[in-house]
DNA sequence: AAGGAACCCAACCGCCACCGA
DNA sequence: GTCGGTGGCGGTTGGGTTCCT
């Protein structure tokens, strides 16, 4: 059986968690941390399996979880990531702050999959991501992914006042990049220049208090691991922030900053990816490896708003995960009240966002 | 209004990888 | 090298809710 030893030693309760159990678990973990999960139930006074406690915490009780409907951006990102990663939900969820693999998986199975199937196959992405936004729908769906009054993903405005972007610009300009600007004819057109001033003056273009969960160490460590290939980028950014603006002064904050930085590159428009792939995407779930292979050849430009190309993401031969790094979107602020109320600390980070975008993915 | 179908999603199951003894 | 313990992941289930007829 798949039960762990901790589940066999004692009689464990199964099924839905009661509010009292939740309270006990929250109280224990916020006080002591989870440590070894197998010991949590005993120490917390719960008749549960440690594995169950872990799952409950990760999928439901974590303070940084973003509850509620998926936004259109999140849905788009999930679709894109799924086209590359397949059913690796945990990997996909890592690119969606505040979302769990379970949530992403459920969302995919309940909403996206159904809609994709209802439209035949993924081969008809033009239907899903229409370029011509001339129609409106009261219920935006795959039929009309972006409502008329919203900004398509490929033109999400970016604040030029963002210290993040400026720092990157500076770093790349002066020190490390020999980026061939000619390689990136796309980016300038992706940024709506009219948006800059309006956004920088827009009260809704604010600094998010991005919840920085106490238990996010593992996550940060993962980011660190991923940073091995980008160490210079990470270190430079951390230095700039700590020295320049006293913006954040912890190591974790620097890591988080890098995480945020990686969210700066624009999400490549899916139709462009497909164009680069011969205009055809065969099918959704099993296509991962094939698509990776083909997409590598098709080049997925990883571009910064200033037009530079990430030094580690060449136009050809890019790694799968590196491609995904490029696809990070920055428009996922945690908007749930729960996420802001209980965060022990926060990372004050400016995200790109489009305030006019609808906030949820409507089914 | 009622019953069945469809949907949603929290939770469980089974497997695998990693780590330390 | 092996074995047990543990964390993590993806697939699946089951029960509650919503929708439809």
mmCIF file of N, CA and C in Angstrom, chain A residues 70-157:
data_model
loop_
_atom_site.group_PDB
_atom_site.id
_atom_site.type_symbol
_atom_site.label_atom_id
_atom_site.label_comp_id
_atom_site.label_asym_id
_atom_site.label_seq_id
_atom_site.Cartn_x
_atom_site.Cartn_y
_atom_site.Cartn_z
ATOM 1 N N UNK A 70 -9.405 31.241 -11.709
ATOM 2 C CA UNK A 70 -8.188 31.494 -12.464
ATOM 3 C C UNK A 70 -8.427 32.672 -13.403
ATOM 4 N N UNK A 71 -7.433 33.514 -13.484
ATOM 5 C CA UNK A 71 -7.542 34.638 -14.409
ATOM 6 C C UNK A 71 -7.284 34.152 -15.824
ATOM 7 N N UNK A 72 -7.577 34.992 -16.758
ATOM 8 C CA UNK A 72 -7.299 34.638 -18.153
ATOM 9 C C UNK A 72 -5.807 34.451 -18.375
ATOM 10 N N UNK A 73 -5.020 35.285 -17.722
ATOM 11 C CA UNK A 73 -3.574 35.154 -17.900
ATOM 12 C C UNK A 73 -3.085 33.825 -17.362
ATOM 13 N N UNK A 74 -3.631 33.466 -16.213
ATOM 14 C CA UNK A 74 -3.228 32.191 -15.631
ATOM 15 C C UNK A 74 -3.641 31.042 -16.538
ATOM 16 N N UNK A 75 -4.840 31.134 -17.036
ATOM 17 C CA UNK A 75 -5.314 30.074 -17.924
ATOM 18 C C UNK A 75 -4.435 29.974 -19.157
ATOM 19 N N UNK A 76 -4.103 31.136 -19.698
ATOM 20 C CA UNK A 76 -3.254 31.132 -20.895
ATOM 21 C C UNK A 76 -1.901 30.529 -20.592
ATOM 22 N N UNK A 77 -1.379 30.891 -19.431
ATOM 23 C CA UNK A 77 -0.060 30.366 -19.074
ATOM 24 C C UNK A 77 -0.121 28.856 -18.851
ATOM 25 N N UNK A 78 -1.176 28.416 -18.231
ATOM 26 C CA UNK A 78 -1.322 26.978 -17.995
ATOM 27 C C UNK A 78 -1.359 26.236 -19.322
ATOM 28 N N UNK A 79 -2.091 26.780 -20.247
ATOM 29 C CA UNK A 79 -2.192 26.121 -21.548
ATOM 30 C C UNK A 79 -0.827 26.063 -22.222
ATOM 31 N N UNK A 80 -0.138 27.176 -22.137
ATOM 32 C CA UNK A 80 1.170 27.212 -22.782
ATOM 33 C C UNK A 80 2.143 26.247 -22.112
ATOM 34 N N UNK A 81 2.143 26.302 -20.792
ATOM 35 C CA UNK A 81 3.066 25.427 -20.077
ATOM 36 C C UNK A 81 2.708 23.969 -20.305
ATOM 37 N N UNK A 82 1.437 23.703 -20.337
ATOM 38 C CA UNK A 82 1.015 22.319 -20.537
ATOM 39 C C UNK A 82 1.423 21.822 -21.917
ATOM 40 N N UNK A 83 1.425 22.724 -22.865
ATOM 41 C CA UNK A 83 1.820 22.310 -24.212
ATOM 42 C C UNK A 83 3.283 21.911 -24.245
ATOM 43 N N UNK A 84 4.023 22.414 -23.286
ATOM 44 C CA UNK A 84 5.455 22.098 -23.239
ATOM 45 C C UNK A 84 5.736 20.988 -22.239
ATOM 46 N N UNK A 85 5.117 21.084 -21.087
ATOM 47 C CA UNK A 85 5.444 20.174 -19.994
ATOM 48 C C UNK A 85 4.545 18.957 -19.919
ATOM 49 N N UNK A 86 3.405 19.040 -20.547
ATOM 50 C CA UNK A 86 2.451 17.960 -20.382
ATOM 51 C C UNK A 86 1.846 18.001 -18.987
ATOM 52 N N UNK A 87 1.599 16.842 -18.439
ATOM 53 C CA UNK A 87 0.890 16.776 -17.153
ATOM 54 C C UNK A 87 1.806 16.938 -15.948
ATOM 55 N N UNK A 88 2.837 17.652 -16.099
ATOM 56 C CA UNK A 88 3.710 17.893 -14.943
ATOM 57 C C UNK A 88 3.157 19.088 -14.174
ATOM 58 N N UNK A 89 2.131 18.788 -13.413
ATOM 59 C CA UNK A 89 1.366 19.851 -12.757
ATOM 60 C C UNK A 89 2.200 20.613 -11.752
ATOM 61 N N UNK A 90 3.030 19.946 -11.066
ATOM 62 C CA UNK A 90 3.852 20.636 -10.061
ATOM 63 C C UNK A 90 4.761 21.658 -10.734
ATOM 64 N N UNK A 91 5.322 21.267 -11.865
ATOM 65 C CA UNK A 91 6.174 22.195 -12.599
ATOM 66 C C UNK A 91 5.369 23.388 -13.090
ATOM 67 N N UNK A 92 4.205 23.093 -13.580
ATOM 68 C CA UNK A 92 3.346 24.172 -14.069
ATOM 69 C C UNK A 92 2.959 25.096 -12.926
ATOM 70 N N UNK A 93 2.599 24.493 -11.809
ATOM 71 C CA UNK A 93 2.134 25.296 -10.675
ATOM 72 C C UNK A 93 3.232 26.202 -10.137
ATOM 73 N N UNK A 94 4.468 25.799 -10.299
ATOM 74 C CA UNK A 94 5.562 26.627 -9.805
ATOM 75 C C UNK A 94 5.613 27.970 -10.524
ATOM 76 N N UNK A 95 5.028 27.996 -11.683
ATOM 77 C CA UNK A 95 5.034 29.242 -12.447
ATOM 78 C C UNK A 95 3.771 30.056 -12.216
ATOM 79 N N UNK A 96 2.950 29.577 -11.336
ATOM 80 C CA UNK A 96 1.707 30.283 -11.019
ATOM 81 C C UNK A 96 1.666 30.555 -9.522
ATOM 82 N N UNK A 97 2.154 31.697 -9.110
ATOM 83 C CA UNK A 97 2.219 31.998 -7.689
ATOM 84 C C UNK A 97 0.859 31.859 -7.020
ATOM 85 N N UNK A 98 0.876 31.175 -5.912
ATOM 86 C CA UNK A 98 -0.361 31.043 -5.154
ATOM 87 C C UNK A 98 -1.260 29.914 -5.603
ATOM 88 N N UNK A 99 -0.837 29.208 -6.605
ATOM 89 C CA UNK A 99 -1.631 28.082 -7.087
ATOM 90 C C UNK A 99 -0.902 26.781 -6.786
ATOM 91 N N UNK A 100 -1.675 25.762 -6.530
ATOM 92 C CA UNK A 100 -1.079 24.466 -6.242
ATOM 93 C C UNK A 100 -1.210 23.552 -7.449
ATOM 94 N N UNK A 101 -0.397 22.524 -7.422
ATOM 95 C CA UNK A 101 -0.464 21.571 -8.529
ATOM 96 C C UNK A 101 -1.850 20.943 -8.618
ATOM 97 N N UNK A 102 -2.406 20.685 -7.444
ATOM 98 C CA UNK A 102 -3.748 20.095 -7.417
ATOM 99 C C UNK A 102 -4.769 21.034 -8.050
ATOM 100 N N UNK A 103 -4.622 22.276 -7.725
ATOM 101 C CA UNK A 103 -5.551 23.267 -8.248
ATOM 102 C C UNK A 103 -5.418 23.381 -9.761
ATOM 103 N N UNK A 104 -4.187 23.440 -10.199
ATOM 104 C CA UNK A 104 -3.944 23.545 -11.635
ATOM 105 C C UNK A 104 -4.470 22.309 -12.351
ATOM 106 N N UNK A 105 -4.201 21.193 -11.730
ATOM 107 C CA UNK A 105 -4.650 19.928 -12.326
ATOM 108 C C UNK A 105 -6.176 19.886 -12.417
ATOM 109 N N UNK A 106 -6.818 20.251 -11.318
ATOM 110 C CA UNK A 106 -8.280 20.265 -11.329
ATOM 111 C C UNK A 106 -8.815 21.257 -12.348
ATOM 112 N N UNK A 107 -8.169 22.393 -12.403
ATOM 113 C CA UNK A 107 -8.607 23.413 -13.350
ATOM 114 C C UNK A 107 -8.473 22.910 -14.782
ATOM 115 N N UNK A 108 -7.372 22.260 -15.012
ATOM 116 C CA UNK A 108 -7.153 21.733 -16.359
ATOM 117 C C UNK A 108 -8.214 20.680 -16.695
ATOM 118 N N UNK A 109 -8.391 19.778 -15.783
ATOM 119 C CA UNK A 109 -9.303 18.672 -16.065
ATOM 120 C C UNK A 109 -10.762 19.121 -16.135
ATOM 121 N N UNK A 110 -11.089 20.136 -15.364
ATOM 122 C CA UNK A 110 -12.499 20.532 -15.340
ATOM 123 C C UNK A 110 -12.824 21.581 -16.386
ATOM 124 N N UNK A 111 -11.922 22.534 -16.566
ATOM 125 C CA UNK A 111 -12.260 23.651 -17.440
ATOM 126 C C UNK A 111 -11.561 23.604 -18.789
ATOM 127 N N UNK A 112 -10.253 23.644 -18.736
ATOM 128 C CA UNK A 112 -9.514 23.818 -19.982
ATOM 129 C C UNK A 112 -9.692 22.630 -20.899
ATOM 130 N N UNK A 113 -9.503 21.473 -20.327
ATOM 131 C CA UNK A 113 -9.577 20.263 -21.132
ATOM 132 C C UNK A 113 -10.932 20.175 -21.838
ATOM 133 N N UNK A 114 -11.923 20.477 -21.054
ATOM 134 C CA UNK A 114 -13.275 20.394 -21.590
ATOM 135 C C UNK A 114 -13.446 21.364 -22.759
ATOM 136 N N UNK A 115 -12.937 22.570 -22.551
ATOM 137 C CA UNK A 115 -13.107 23.579 -23.593
ATOM 138 C C UNK A 115 -12.282 23.262 -24.826
ATOM 139 N N UNK A 116 -11.097 22.773 -24.570
ATOM 140 C CA UNK A 116 -10.274 22.413 -25.720
ATOM 141 C C UNK A 116 -10.932 21.290 -26.506
ATOM 142 N N UNK A 117 -11.448 20.344 -25.774
ATOM 143 C CA UNK A 117 -12.089 19.232 -26.458
ATOM 144 C C UNK A 117 -13.330 19.687 -27.214
ATOM 145 N N UNK A 118 -14.008 20.640 -26.622
ATOM 146 C CA UNK A 118 -15.219 21.107 -27.284
ATOM 147 C C UNK A 118 -14.902 21.835 -28.580
ATOM 148 N N UNK A 119 -13.656 22.280 -28.687
ATOM 149 C CA UNK A 119 -13.247 22.942 -29.923
ATOM 150 C C UNK A 119 -12.433 22.026 -30.806
ATOM 151 N N UNK A 120 -12.531 20.770 -30.583
ATOM 152 C CA UNK A 120 -11.774 19.844 -31.393
ATOM 153 C C UNK A 120 -10.452 19.556 -30.754
ATOM 154 N N UNK A 121 -9.401 20.083 -31.330
ATOM 155 C CA UNK A 121 -8.086 19.838 -30.782
ATOM 156 C C UNK A 121 -7.356 21.141 -30.615
ATOM 157 N N UNK A 122 -6.186 21.036 -30.065
ATOM 158 C CA UNK A 122 -5.367 22.221 -29.887
ATOM 159 C C UNK A 122 -4.878 22.766 -31.216
ATOM 160 N N UNK A 123 -5.124 22.047 -32.255
ATOM 161 C CA UNK A 123 -4.646 22.532 -33.534
ATOM 162 C C UNK A 123 -5.338 23.829 -33.926
ATOM 163 N N UNK A 124 -6.464 24.048 -33.332
ATOM 164 C CA UNK A 124 -7.170 25.272 -33.673
ATOM 165 C C UNK A 124 -6.976 26.324 -32.608
ATOM 166 N N UNK A 125 -5.756 26.693 -32.404
ATOM 167 C CA UNK A 125 -5.472 27.684 -31.390
ATOM 168 C C UNK A 125 -5.935 29.067 -31.805
ATOM 169 N N UNK A 126 -6.121 29.262 -33.069
ATOM 170 C CA UNK A 126 -6.582 30.578 -33.489
ATOM 171 C C UNK A 126 -7.948 30.872 -32.899
ATOM 172 N N UNK A 127 -8.645 29.814 -32.643
ATOM 173 C CA UNK A 127 -9.966 29.986 -32.036
ATOM 174 C C UNK A 127 -9.824 30.338 -30.565
ATOM 175 N N UNK A 128 -8.785 29.785 -29.982
ATOM 176 C CA UNK A 128 -8.589 30.001 -28.564
ATOM 177 C C UNK A 128 -7.947 31.345 -28.297
ATOM 178 N N UNK A 129 -7.000 31.685 -29.090
ATOM 179 C CA UNK A 129 -6.323 32.962 -28.951
ATOM 180 C C UNK A 129 -6.524 33.791 -30.208
ATOM 181 N N UNK A 130 -7.669 34.369 -30.348
ATOM 182 C CA UNK A 130 -7.917 35.104 -31.574
ATOM 183 C C UNK A 130 -7.031 36.335 -31.654
ATOM 184 N N UNK A 131 -6.487 36.569 -32.820
ATOM 185 C CA UNK A 131 -5.705 37.776 -33.018
ATOM 186 C C UNK A 131 -6.632 38.965 -33.246
ATOM 187 N N UNK A 132 -7.697 38.676 -33.884
ATOM 188 C CA UNK A 132 -8.617 39.739 -34.205
ATOM 189 C C UNK A 132 -9.677 39.860 -33.128
ATOM 190 N N UNK A 133 -9.525 40.883 -32.338
ATOM 191 C CA UNK A 133 -10.424 41.014 -31.201
ATOM 192 C C UNK A 133 -11.550 41.974 -31.557
ATOM 193 N N UNK A 134 -12.319 41.569 -32.458
ATOM 194 C CA UNK A 134 -13.366 42.471 -32.905
ATOM 195 C C UNK A 134 -14.718 42.120 -32.337
ATOM 196 N N UNK A 135 -14.749 41.072 -31.621
ATOM 197 C CA UNK A 135 -16.029 40.703 -31.055
ATOM 198 C C UNK A 135 -15.957 40.713 -29.559
ATOM 199 N N UNK A 136 -17.053 40.884 -28.965
ATOM 200 C CA UNK A 136 -17.091 40.829 -27.512
ATOM 201 C C UNK A 136 -18.032 39.738 -27.075
ATOM 202 N N UNK A 137 -17.782 39.301 -25.905
ATOM 203 C CA UNK A 137 -18.655 38.300 -25.339
ATOM 204 C C UNK A 137 -18.851 38.608 -23.880
ATOM 205 N N UNK A 138 -20.044 38.542 -23.418
ATOM 206 C CA UNK A 138 -20.261 38.786 -21.993
ATOM 207 C C UNK A 138 -19.595 37.735 -21.139
ATOM 208 N N UNK A 139 -19.371 36.614 -21.712
ATOM 209 C CA UNK A 139 -18.711 35.544 -20.977
ATOM 210 C C UNK A 139 -17.482 35.093 -21.740
ATOM 211 N N UNK A 140 -16.410 35.806 -21.549
ATOM 212 C CA UNK A 140 -15.217 35.463 -22.298
ATOM 213 C C UNK A 140 -14.805 34.027 -22.072
ATOM 214 N N UNK A 141 -14.503 33.393 -23.114
ATOM 215 C CA UNK A 141 -14.110 32.008 -23.013
ATOM 216 C C UNK A 141 -13.091 31.768 -24.101
ATOM 217 N N UNK A 142 -12.870 30.545 -24.389
ATOM 218 C CA UNK A 142 -11.955 30.247 -25.473
ATOM 219 C C UNK A 142 -12.467 30.796 -26.796
ATOM 220 N N UNK A 143 -13.739 30.988 -26.887
ATOM 221 C CA UNK A 143 -14.273 31.536 -28.122
ATOM 222 C C UNK A 143 -13.829 32.973 -28.331
ATOM 223 N N UNK A 144 -13.562 33.591 -27.253
ATOM 224 C CA UNK A 144 -13.172 34.992 -27.334
ATOM 225 C C UNK A 144 -12.306 35.271 -26.130
ATOM 226 N N UNK A 145 -11.106 34.855 -26.226
ATOM 227 C CA UNK A 145 -10.280 34.783 -25.043
ATOM 228 C C UNK A 145 -10.099 36.123 -24.371
ATOM 229 N N UNK A 146 -9.882 37.147 -25.150
ATOM 230 C CA UNK A 146 -9.734 38.462 -24.557
ATOM 231 C C UNK A 146 -10.938 39.308 -24.895
ATOM 232 N N UNK A 147 -11.575 39.813 -23.908
ATOM 233 C CA UNK A 147 -12.650 40.736 -24.198
ATOM 234 C C UNK A 147 -12.097 42.008 -24.812
ATOM 235 N N UNK A 148 -12.953 42.714 -25.464
ATOM 236 C CA UNK A 148 -12.522 43.878 -26.220
ATOM 237 C C UNK A 148 -11.856 44.916 -25.338
ATOM 238 N N UNK A 149 -12.333 45.053 -24.136
ATOM 239 C CA UNK A 149 -11.810 46.117 -23.281
ATOM 240 C C UNK A 149 -10.572 45.696 -22.522
ATOM 241 N N UNK A 150 -10.018 44.604 -22.879
ATOM 242 C CA UNK A 150 -8.811 44.182 -22.185
ATOM 243 C C UNK A 150 -7.642 44.197 -23.134
ATOM 244 N N UNK A 151 -6.502 44.029 -22.549
ATOM 245 C CA UNK A 151 -5.281 44.038 -23.332
ATOM 246 C C UNK A 151 -4.784 42.635 -23.527
ATOM 247 N N UNK A 152 -4.541 42.260 -24.751
ATOM 248 C CA UNK A 152 -4.026 40.915 -24.973
ATOM 249 C C UNK A 152 -2.695 40.736 -24.280
ATOM 250 N N UNK A 153 -2.410 39.517 -24.042
ATOM 251 C CA UNK A 153 -1.202 39.205 -23.302
ATOM 252 C C UNK A 153 0.039 39.732 -23.990
ATOM 253 N N UNK A 154 0.023 39.719 -25.271
ATOM 254 C CA UNK A 154 1.251 40.108 -25.960
ATOM 255 C C UNK A 154 1.444 41.612 -25.936
ATOM 256 N N UNK A 155 0.524 42.321 -25.350
ATOM 257 C CA UNK A 155 0.756 43.747 -25.250
ATOM 258 C C UNK A 155 0.507 44.243 -23.848
ATOM 259 N N UNK A 156 0.761 43.379 -22.906
ATOM 260 C CA UNK A 156 0.661 43.813 -21.523
ATOM 261 C C UNK A 156 1.643 44.950 -21.310
ATOM 262 N N UNK A 157 1.141 46.068 -20.872
ATOM 263 C CA UNK A 157 2.033 47.207 -20.704
ATOM 264 C C UNK A 157 3.005 47.007 -19.563
#
